[in-house]
mmCIF file of C-alpha atoms in Angstrom:
data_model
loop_
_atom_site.group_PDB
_atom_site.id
_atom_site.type_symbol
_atom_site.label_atom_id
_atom_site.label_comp_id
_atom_site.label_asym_id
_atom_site.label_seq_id
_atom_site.Cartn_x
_atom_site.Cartn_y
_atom_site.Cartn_z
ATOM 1 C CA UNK A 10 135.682 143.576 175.136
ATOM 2 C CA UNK A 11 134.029 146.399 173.471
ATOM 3 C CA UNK A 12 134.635 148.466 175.974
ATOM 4 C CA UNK A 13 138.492 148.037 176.677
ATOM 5 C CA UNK A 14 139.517 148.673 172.835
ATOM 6 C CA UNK A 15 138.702 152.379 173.217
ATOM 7 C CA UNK A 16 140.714 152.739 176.460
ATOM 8 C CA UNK A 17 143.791 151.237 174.296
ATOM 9 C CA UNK A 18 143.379 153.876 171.296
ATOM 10 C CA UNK A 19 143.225 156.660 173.412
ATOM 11 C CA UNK A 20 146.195 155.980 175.183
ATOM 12 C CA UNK A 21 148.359 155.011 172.226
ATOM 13 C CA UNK A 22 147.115 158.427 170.714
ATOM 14 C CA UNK A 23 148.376 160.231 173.742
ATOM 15 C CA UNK A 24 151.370 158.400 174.065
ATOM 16 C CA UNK A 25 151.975 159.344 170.132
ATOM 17 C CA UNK A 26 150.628 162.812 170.724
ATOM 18 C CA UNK A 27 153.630 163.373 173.368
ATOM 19 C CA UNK A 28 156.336 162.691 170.996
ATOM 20 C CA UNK A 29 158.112 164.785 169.048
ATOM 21 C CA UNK A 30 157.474 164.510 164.884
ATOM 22 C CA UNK A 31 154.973 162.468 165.625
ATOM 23 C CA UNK A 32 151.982 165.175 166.399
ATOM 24 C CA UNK A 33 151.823 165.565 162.713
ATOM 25 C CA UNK A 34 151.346 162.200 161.577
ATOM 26 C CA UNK A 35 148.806 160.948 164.116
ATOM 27 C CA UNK A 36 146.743 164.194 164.324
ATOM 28 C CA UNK A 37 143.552 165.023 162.542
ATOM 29 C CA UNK A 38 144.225 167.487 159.373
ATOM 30 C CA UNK A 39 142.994 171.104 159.875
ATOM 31 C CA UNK A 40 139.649 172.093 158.510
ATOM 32 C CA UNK A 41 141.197 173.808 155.774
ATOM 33 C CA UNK A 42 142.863 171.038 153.995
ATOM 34 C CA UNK A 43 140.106 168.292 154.611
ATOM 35 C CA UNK A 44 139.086 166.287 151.630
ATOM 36 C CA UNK A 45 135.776 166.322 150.550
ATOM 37 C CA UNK A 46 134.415 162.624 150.528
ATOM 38 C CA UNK A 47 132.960 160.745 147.900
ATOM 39 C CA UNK A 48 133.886 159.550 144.269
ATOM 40 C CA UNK A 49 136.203 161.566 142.399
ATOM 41 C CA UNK A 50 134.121 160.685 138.922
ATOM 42 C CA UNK A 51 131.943 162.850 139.901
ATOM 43 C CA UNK A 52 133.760 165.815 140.979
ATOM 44 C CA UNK A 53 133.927 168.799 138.477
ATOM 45 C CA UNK A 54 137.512 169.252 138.439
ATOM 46 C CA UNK A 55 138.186 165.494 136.946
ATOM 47 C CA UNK A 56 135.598 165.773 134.080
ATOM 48 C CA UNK A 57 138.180 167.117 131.548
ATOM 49 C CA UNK A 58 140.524 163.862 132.220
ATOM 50 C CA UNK A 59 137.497 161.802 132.151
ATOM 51 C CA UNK A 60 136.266 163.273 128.748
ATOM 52 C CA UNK A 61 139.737 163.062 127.508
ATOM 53 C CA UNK A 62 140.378 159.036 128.462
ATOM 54 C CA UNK A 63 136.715 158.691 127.078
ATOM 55 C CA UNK A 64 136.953 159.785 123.962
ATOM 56 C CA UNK A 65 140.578 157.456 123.387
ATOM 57 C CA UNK A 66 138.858 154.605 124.444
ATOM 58 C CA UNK A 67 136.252 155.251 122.261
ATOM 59 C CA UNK A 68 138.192 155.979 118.689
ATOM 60 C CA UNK A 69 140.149 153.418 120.104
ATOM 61 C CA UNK A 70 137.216 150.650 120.493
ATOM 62 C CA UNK A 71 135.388 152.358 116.642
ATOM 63 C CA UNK A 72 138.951 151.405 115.464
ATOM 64 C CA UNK A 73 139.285 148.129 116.705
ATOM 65 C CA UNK A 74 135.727 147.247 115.717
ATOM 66 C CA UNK A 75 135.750 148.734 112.009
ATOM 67 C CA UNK A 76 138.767 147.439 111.101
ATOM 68 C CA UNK A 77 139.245 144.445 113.076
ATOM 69 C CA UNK A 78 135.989 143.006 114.565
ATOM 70 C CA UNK A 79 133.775 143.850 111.532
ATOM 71 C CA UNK A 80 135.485 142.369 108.647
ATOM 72 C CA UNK A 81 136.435 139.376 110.537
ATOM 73 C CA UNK A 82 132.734 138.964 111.715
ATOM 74 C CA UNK A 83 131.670 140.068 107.826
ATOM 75 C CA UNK A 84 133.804 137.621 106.049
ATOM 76 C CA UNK A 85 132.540 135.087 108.723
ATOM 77 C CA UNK A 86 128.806 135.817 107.723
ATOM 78 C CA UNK A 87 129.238 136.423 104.102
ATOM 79 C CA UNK A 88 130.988 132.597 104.063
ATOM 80 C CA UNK A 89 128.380 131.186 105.954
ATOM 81 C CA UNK A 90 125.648 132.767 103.913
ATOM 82 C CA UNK A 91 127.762 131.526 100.863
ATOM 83 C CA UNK A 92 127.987 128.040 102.337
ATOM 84 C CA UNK A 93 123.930 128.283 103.258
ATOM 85 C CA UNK A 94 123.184 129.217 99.926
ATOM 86 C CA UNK A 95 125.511 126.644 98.435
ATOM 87 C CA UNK A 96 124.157 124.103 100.391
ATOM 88 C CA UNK A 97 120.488 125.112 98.740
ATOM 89 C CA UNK A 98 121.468 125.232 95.494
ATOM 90 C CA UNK A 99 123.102 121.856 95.522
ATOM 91 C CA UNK A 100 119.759 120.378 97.696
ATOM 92 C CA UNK A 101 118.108 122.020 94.606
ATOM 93 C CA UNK A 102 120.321 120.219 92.014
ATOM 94 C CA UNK A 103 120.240 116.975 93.554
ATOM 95 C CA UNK A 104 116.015 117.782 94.420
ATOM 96 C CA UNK A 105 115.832 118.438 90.462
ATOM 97 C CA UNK A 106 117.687 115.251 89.732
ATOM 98 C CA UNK A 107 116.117 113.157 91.513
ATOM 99 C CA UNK A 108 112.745 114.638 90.162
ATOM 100 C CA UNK A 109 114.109 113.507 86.482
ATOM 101 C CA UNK A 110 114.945 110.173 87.623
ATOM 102 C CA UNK A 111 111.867 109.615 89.019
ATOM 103 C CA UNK A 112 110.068 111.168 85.862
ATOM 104 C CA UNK A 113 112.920 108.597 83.460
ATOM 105 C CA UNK A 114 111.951 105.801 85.868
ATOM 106 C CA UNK A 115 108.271 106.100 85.534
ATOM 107 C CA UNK A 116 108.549 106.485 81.921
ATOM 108 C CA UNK A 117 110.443 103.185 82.440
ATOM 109 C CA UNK A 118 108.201 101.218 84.099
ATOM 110 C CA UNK A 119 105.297 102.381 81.315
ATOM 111 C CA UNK A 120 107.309 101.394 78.607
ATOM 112 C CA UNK A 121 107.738 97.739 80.312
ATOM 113 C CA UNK A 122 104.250 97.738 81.115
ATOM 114 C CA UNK A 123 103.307 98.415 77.408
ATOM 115 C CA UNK A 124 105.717 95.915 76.546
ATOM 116 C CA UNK A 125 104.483 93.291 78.608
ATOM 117 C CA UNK A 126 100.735 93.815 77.730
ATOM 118 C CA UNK A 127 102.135 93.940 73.872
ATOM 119 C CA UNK A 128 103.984 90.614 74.452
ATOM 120 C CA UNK A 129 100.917 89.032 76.570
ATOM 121 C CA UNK A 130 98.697 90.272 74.140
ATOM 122 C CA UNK A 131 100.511 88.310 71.410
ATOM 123 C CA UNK A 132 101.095 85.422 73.361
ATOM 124 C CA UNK A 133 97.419 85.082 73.791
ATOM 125 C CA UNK A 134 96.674 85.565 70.198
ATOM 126 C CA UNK A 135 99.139 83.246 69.360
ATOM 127 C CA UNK A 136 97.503 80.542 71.748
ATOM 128 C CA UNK A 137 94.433 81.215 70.645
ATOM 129 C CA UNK A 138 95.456 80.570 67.487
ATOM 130 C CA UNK A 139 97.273 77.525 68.398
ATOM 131 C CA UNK A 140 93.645 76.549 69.989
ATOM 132 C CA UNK A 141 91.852 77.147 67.056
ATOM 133 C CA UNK A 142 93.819 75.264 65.227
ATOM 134 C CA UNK A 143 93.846 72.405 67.248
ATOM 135 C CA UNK A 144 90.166 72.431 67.639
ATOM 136 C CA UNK A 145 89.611 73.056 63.836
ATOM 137 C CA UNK A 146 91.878 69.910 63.416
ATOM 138 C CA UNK A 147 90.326 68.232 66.044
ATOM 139 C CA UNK A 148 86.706 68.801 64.325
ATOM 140 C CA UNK A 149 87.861 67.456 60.658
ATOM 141 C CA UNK A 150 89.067 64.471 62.626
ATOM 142 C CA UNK A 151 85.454 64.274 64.348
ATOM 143 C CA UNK A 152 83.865 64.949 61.597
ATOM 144 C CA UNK A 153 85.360 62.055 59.177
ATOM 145 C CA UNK A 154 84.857 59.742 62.164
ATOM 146 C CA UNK A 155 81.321 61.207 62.072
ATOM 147 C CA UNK A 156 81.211 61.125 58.195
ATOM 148 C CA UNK A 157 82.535 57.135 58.284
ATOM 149 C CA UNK A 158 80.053 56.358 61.138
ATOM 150 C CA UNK A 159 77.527 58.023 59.409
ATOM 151 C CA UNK A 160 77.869 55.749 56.141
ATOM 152 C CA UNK A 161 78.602 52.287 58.074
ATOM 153 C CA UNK A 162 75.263 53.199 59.476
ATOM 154 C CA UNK A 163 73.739 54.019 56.307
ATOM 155 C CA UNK A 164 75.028 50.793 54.882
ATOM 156 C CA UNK A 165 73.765 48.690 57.965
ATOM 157 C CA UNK A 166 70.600 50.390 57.490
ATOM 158 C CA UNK A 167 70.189 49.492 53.772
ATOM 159 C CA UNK A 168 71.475 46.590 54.461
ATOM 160 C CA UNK A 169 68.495 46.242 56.893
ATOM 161 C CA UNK A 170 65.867 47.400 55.122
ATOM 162 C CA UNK A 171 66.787 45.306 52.531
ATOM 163 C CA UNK A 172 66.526 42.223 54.703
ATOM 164 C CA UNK A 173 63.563 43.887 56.702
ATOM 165 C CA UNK A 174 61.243 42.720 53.849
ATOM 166 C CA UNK A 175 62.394 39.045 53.896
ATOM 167 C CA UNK A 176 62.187 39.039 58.005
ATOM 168 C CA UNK A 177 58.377 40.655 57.552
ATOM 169 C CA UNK A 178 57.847 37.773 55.304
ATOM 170 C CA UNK A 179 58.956 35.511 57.439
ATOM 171 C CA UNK A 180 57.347 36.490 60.756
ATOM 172 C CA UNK A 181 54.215 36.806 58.920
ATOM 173 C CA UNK A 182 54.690 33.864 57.664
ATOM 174 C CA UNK A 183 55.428 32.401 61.055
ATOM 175 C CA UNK A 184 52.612 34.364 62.476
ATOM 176 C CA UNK A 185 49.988 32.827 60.074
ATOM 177 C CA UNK A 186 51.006 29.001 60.556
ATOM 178 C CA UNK A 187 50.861 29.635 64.146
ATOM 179 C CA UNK A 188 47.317 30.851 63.968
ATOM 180 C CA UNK A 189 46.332 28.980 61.238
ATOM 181 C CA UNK A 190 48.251 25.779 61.754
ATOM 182 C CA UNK A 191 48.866 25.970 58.250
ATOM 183 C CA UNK A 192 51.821 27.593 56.336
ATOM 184 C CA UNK A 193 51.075 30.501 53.519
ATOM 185 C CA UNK A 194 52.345 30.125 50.295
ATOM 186 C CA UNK A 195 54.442 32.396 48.453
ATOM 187 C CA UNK A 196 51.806 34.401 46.530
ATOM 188 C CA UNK A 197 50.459 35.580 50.115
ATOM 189 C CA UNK A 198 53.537 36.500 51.501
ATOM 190 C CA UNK A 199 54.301 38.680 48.811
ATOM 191 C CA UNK A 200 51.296 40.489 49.109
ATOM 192 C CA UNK A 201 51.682 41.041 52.526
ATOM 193 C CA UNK A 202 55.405 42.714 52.073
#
């Protein structure tokens, strides 16, 4: 296949090249007015144009971005620095109040606690109070029961004694007619008491 698509180009360029008009058209250009290949950036001739469409586009992008770009992207950063540093001061504010709530609760909570040690402080006074009393009542009680048992005693005891020298008399006087067989008379048992 390669080799039959040559054939074909050469004979449609003869067949063109015998035509009239048409050996100008078909026809490799002289060597006079053959362009140079390559890209036509870098050709001297097209550096002025260049320079030229360069510099537009550049005034043209400095313009855009100073008076366009930049304050839109400014006003965009100086709000969201604004909104940052909003943000902070009110975490500050809220940090700061929270710090004197805590500091008002505390305070709270040691005023209560004073309180309550005051109050159970006085309620245990006042119940030991109450205790003393009772017991101080409690001990006149036991001692007048202690007082009255004391002088019942006394006067059983008295009574006793009193009778202790008529029983002696009497169990010596038993004693002695049991030994004896005989009974003592008066005189002796008053001696003997």
């Amino acid at each position: 296949m390669s080799a039959a698509a040559p054939t074909e180009d050469t004979t449609t360029a003869d067949a063109h090249a015998g035509a009239p008009g048409a050996h100008a058209s078909t026809t490799a250009p002289a060597h006079g007015t053959e362009e140079a290949g390559g890209l036509p950036q870098f050709e001297f001739q097209h550096w002025g144009g260049q320079i030229v469409y360069l510099l537009f586009l550049f005034v043209l992008l400095y313009l855009l971005i100073s008076k366009v770009f930049a304050p839109r992207m400014r006003r965009v950063f100086d709000e969201r620095a604004q909104t940052i540093s909003g943000a902070v001061a009110t975490a500050r504010a809220v940090q700061a109040e929270a710090a004197g709530q805590a500091e008002a609760a505390k305070r709270e909570v040691e005023e209560a606690r004073a309180a309550s040690r005051a109050m159970a402080a006085a309620a245990k006074a006042r119940v030991t109070e109450e205790a003393n009393a009772r017991a101080a009542a409690e001990e006149a009680v036991v001692a007048a029961r202690i007082a009255e048992a004391e002088a019942a005693i006394g006067k059983t005891r008295d009574a006793a004694m009193a009778n202790v020298a008529v029983i002696a008399a009497d169990t010596a006087a038993a004693m002695v007619e049991r030994l004896t067989g005989k009974a003592p008379t008066a005189t002796e048992l008053k001696g003997v008491a």
